[in-house]
Amino acid sequence: MDIKVRIGLRIKELRTEKNLTQEAVAFKADIDRTFMNHIENARRSISITTLEKVVCHGLEMDLSDFFNTPSFIIKNKGGKL
């Protein structure tokens, strides 16, 4: 699965768990709501700076917690981390 898709799905998952709208997260992250929608639906790439805004300010969590999920664990060809 493409990294843009995984990031978008993770943002949407966390946002819905916290009962937040795209508009609320976008406001706290200081980004446009339509851009937030494009990120969640993997229609736009997201910079590291914007990812930090969305995760740390919009979702109010650490980046390490954001990536601490099986969808971001990548194994090498030998099957080891």
PDB file of C-alpha atoms in Angstrom:
ATOM      1  CA  MET A   1       0.000   0.000   0.000  1.00  0.00           C
ATOM      2  CA  ASP A   2       1.266   3.456  -0.930  1.00  0.00           C
ATOM      3  CA  ILE A   3       2.618   5.622   1.910  1.00  0.00           C
ATOM      4  CA  LYS A   4       0.164   8.438   1.062  1.00  0.00           C
ATOM      5  CA  VAL A   5      -2.722   6.004   1.486  1.00  0.00           C
ATOM      6  CA  ARG A   6      -1.381   4.659   4.788  1.00  0.00           C
ATOM      7  CA  ILE A   7      -0.869   8.164   6.188  1.00  0.00           C
ATOM      8  CA  GLY A   8      -4.318   9.296   5.069  1.00  0.00           C
ATOM      9  CA  LEU A   9      -6.018   6.241   6.543  1.00  0.00           C
ATOM     10  CA  ARG A  10      -4.151   6.637   9.834  1.00  0.00           C
ATOM     11  CA  ILE A  11      -5.106  10.307  10.122  1.00  0.00           C
ATOM     12  CA  LYS A  12      -8.743   9.499   9.395  1.00  0.00           C
ATOM     13  CA  GLU A  13      -8.704   6.596  11.862  1.00  0.00           C
ATOM     14  CA  LEU A  14      -7.329   8.746  14.679  1.00  0.00           C
ATOM     15  CA  ARG A  15      -9.558  11.696  13.830  1.00  0.00           C
ATOM     16  CA  THR A  16     -12.716   9.591  13.952  1.00  0.00           C
ATOM     17  CA  GLU A  17     -11.602   7.879  17.191  1.00  0.00           C
ATOM     18  CA  LYS A  18     -11.332  11.345  18.742  1.00  0.00           C
ATOM     19  CA  ASN A  19     -14.734  12.386  17.294  1.00  0.00           C
ATOM     20  CA  LEU A  20     -13.145  15.287  15.429  1.00  0.00           C
ATOM     21  CA  THR A  21     -14.250  16.697  12.095  1.00  0.00           C
ATOM     22  CA  GLN A  22     -11.821  17.381   9.278  1.00  0.00           C
ATOM     23  CA  GLU A  23     -12.584  21.041   9.800  1.00  0.00           C
ATOM     24  CA  ALA A  24     -11.653  20.912  13.501  1.00  0.00           C
ATOM     25  CA  VAL A  25      -8.342  19.143  12.836  1.00  0.00           C
ATOM     26  CA  ALA A  26      -7.542  21.467   9.942  1.00  0.00           C
ATOM     27  CA  PHE A  27      -8.267  24.529  12.093  1.00  0.00           C
ATOM     28  CA  LYS A  28      -5.996  23.332  14.923  1.00  0.00           C
ATOM     29  CA  ALA A  29      -3.295  22.385  12.402  1.00  0.00           C
ATOM     30  CA  ASP A  30      -3.639  25.724  10.568  1.00  0.00           C
ATOM     31  CA  ILE A  31      -4.293  24.133   7.170  1.00  0.00           C
ATOM     32  CA  ASP A  32      -7.225  24.355   4.771  1.00  0.00           C
ATOM     33  CA  ARG A  33     -10.094  21.893   5.342  1.00  0.00           C
ATOM     34  CA  THR A  34     -10.138  20.848   1.694  1.00  0.00           C
ATOM     35  CA  PHE A  35      -6.421  20.055   1.912  1.00  0.00           C
ATOM     36  CA  MET A  36      -7.202  17.922   4.966  1.00  0.00           C
ATOM     37  CA  ASN A  37      -9.735  15.989   2.889  1.00  0.00           C
ATOM     38  CA  HIS A  38      -7.185  15.508   0.106  1.00  0.00           C
ATOM     39  CA  ILE A  39      -4.622  14.179   2.592  1.00  0.00           C
ATOM     40  CA  GLU A  40      -7.056  11.657   4.087  1.00  0.00           C
ATOM     41  CA  ASN A  41      -8.058  10.455   0.627  1.00  0.00           C
ATOM     42  CA  ALA A  42      -4.447  10.263  -0.654  1.00  0.00           C
ATOM     43  CA  ARG A  43      -5.086  12.813  -3.386  1.00  0.00           C
ATOM     44  CA  ARG A  44      -2.264  15.074  -2.219  1.00  0.00           C
ATOM     45  CA  SER A  45       1.177  14.453  -0.814  1.00  0.00           C
ATOM     46  CA  ILE A  46       1.920  15.833   2.624  1.00  0.00           C
ATOM     47  CA  SER A  47       5.193  17.415   3.703  1.00  0.00           C
ATOM     48  CA  ILE A  48       6.875  16.465   6.945  1.00  0.00           C
ATOM     49  CA  THR A  49       6.097  19.938   8.283  1.00  0.00           C
ATOM     50  CA  THR A  50       2.396  19.603   7.484  1.00  0.00           C
ATOM     51  CA  LEU A  51       2.324  16.066   8.881  1.00  0.00           C
ATOM     52  CA  GLU A  52       3.728  17.437  12.133  1.00  0.00           C
ATOM     53  CA  LYS A  53       1.031  20.148  12.201  1.00  0.00           C
ATOM     54  CA  VAL A  54      -1.779  17.648  11.588  1.00  0.00           C
ATOM     55  CA  VAL A  55      -0.539  15.031  14.064  1.00  0.00           C
ATOM     56  CA  CYS A  56       0.916  17.169  16.861  1.00  0.00           C
ATOM     57  CA  HIS A  57      -1.450  20.136  16.735  1.00  0.00           C
ATOM     58  CA  GLY A  58      -4.552  18.844  14.978  1.00  0.00           C
ATOM     59  CA  LEU A  59      -4.727  15.401  16.582  1.00  0.00           C
ATOM     60  CA  GLU A  60      -2.752  16.393  19.687  1.00  0.00           C
ATOM     61  CA  MET A  61      -0.452  13.386  19.736  1.00  0.00           C
ATOM     62  CA  ASP A  62       3.222  12.548  19.291  1.00  0.00           C
ATOM     63  CA  LEU A  63       4.581  11.584  15.885  1.00  0.00           C
ATOM     64  CA  SER A  64       6.032   8.421  17.417  1.00  0.00           C
ATOM     65  CA  ASP A  65       2.539   7.342  18.505  1.00  0.00           C
ATOM     66  CA  PHE A  66       1.174   8.143  15.052  1.00  0.00           C
ATOM     67  CA  PHE A  67       3.641   5.759  13.415  1.00  0.00           C
ATOM     68  CA  ASN A  68       3.407   3.105  16.143  1.00  0.00           C
ATOM     69  CA  THR A  69       0.972   0.884  14.256  1.00  0.00           C
ATOM     70  CA  PRO A  70       1.366  -2.278  12.159  1.00  0.00           C
ATOM     71  CA  SER A  71       0.625  -0.441   8.900  1.00  0.00           C
ATOM     72  CA  PHE A  72       3.947   1.412   9.225  1.00  0.00           C
ATOM     73  CA  ILE A  73       6.120  -1.577  10.075  1.00  0.00           C
ATOM     74  CA  ILE A  74       8.215  -2.468   7.052  1.00  0.00           C
ATOM     75  CA  LYS A  75      10.098  -5.739   6.972  1.00  0.00           C
ATOM     76  CA  ASN A  76      13.166  -6.391   4.906  1.00  0.00           C
ATOM     77  CA  LYS A  77      13.363  -9.269   2.420  1.00  0.00           C
ATOM     78  CA  GLY A  78      14.555 -11.641   5.144  1.00  0.00           C
ATOM     79  CA  GLY A  79      11.419 -10.948   7.160  1.00  0.00           C
ATOM     80  CA  LYS A  80      13.265  -9.206   9.980  1.00  0.00           C
ATOM     81  CA  LEU A  81      12.839  -5.618  11.110  1.00  0.00           C
TER      82      LEU A  81
END
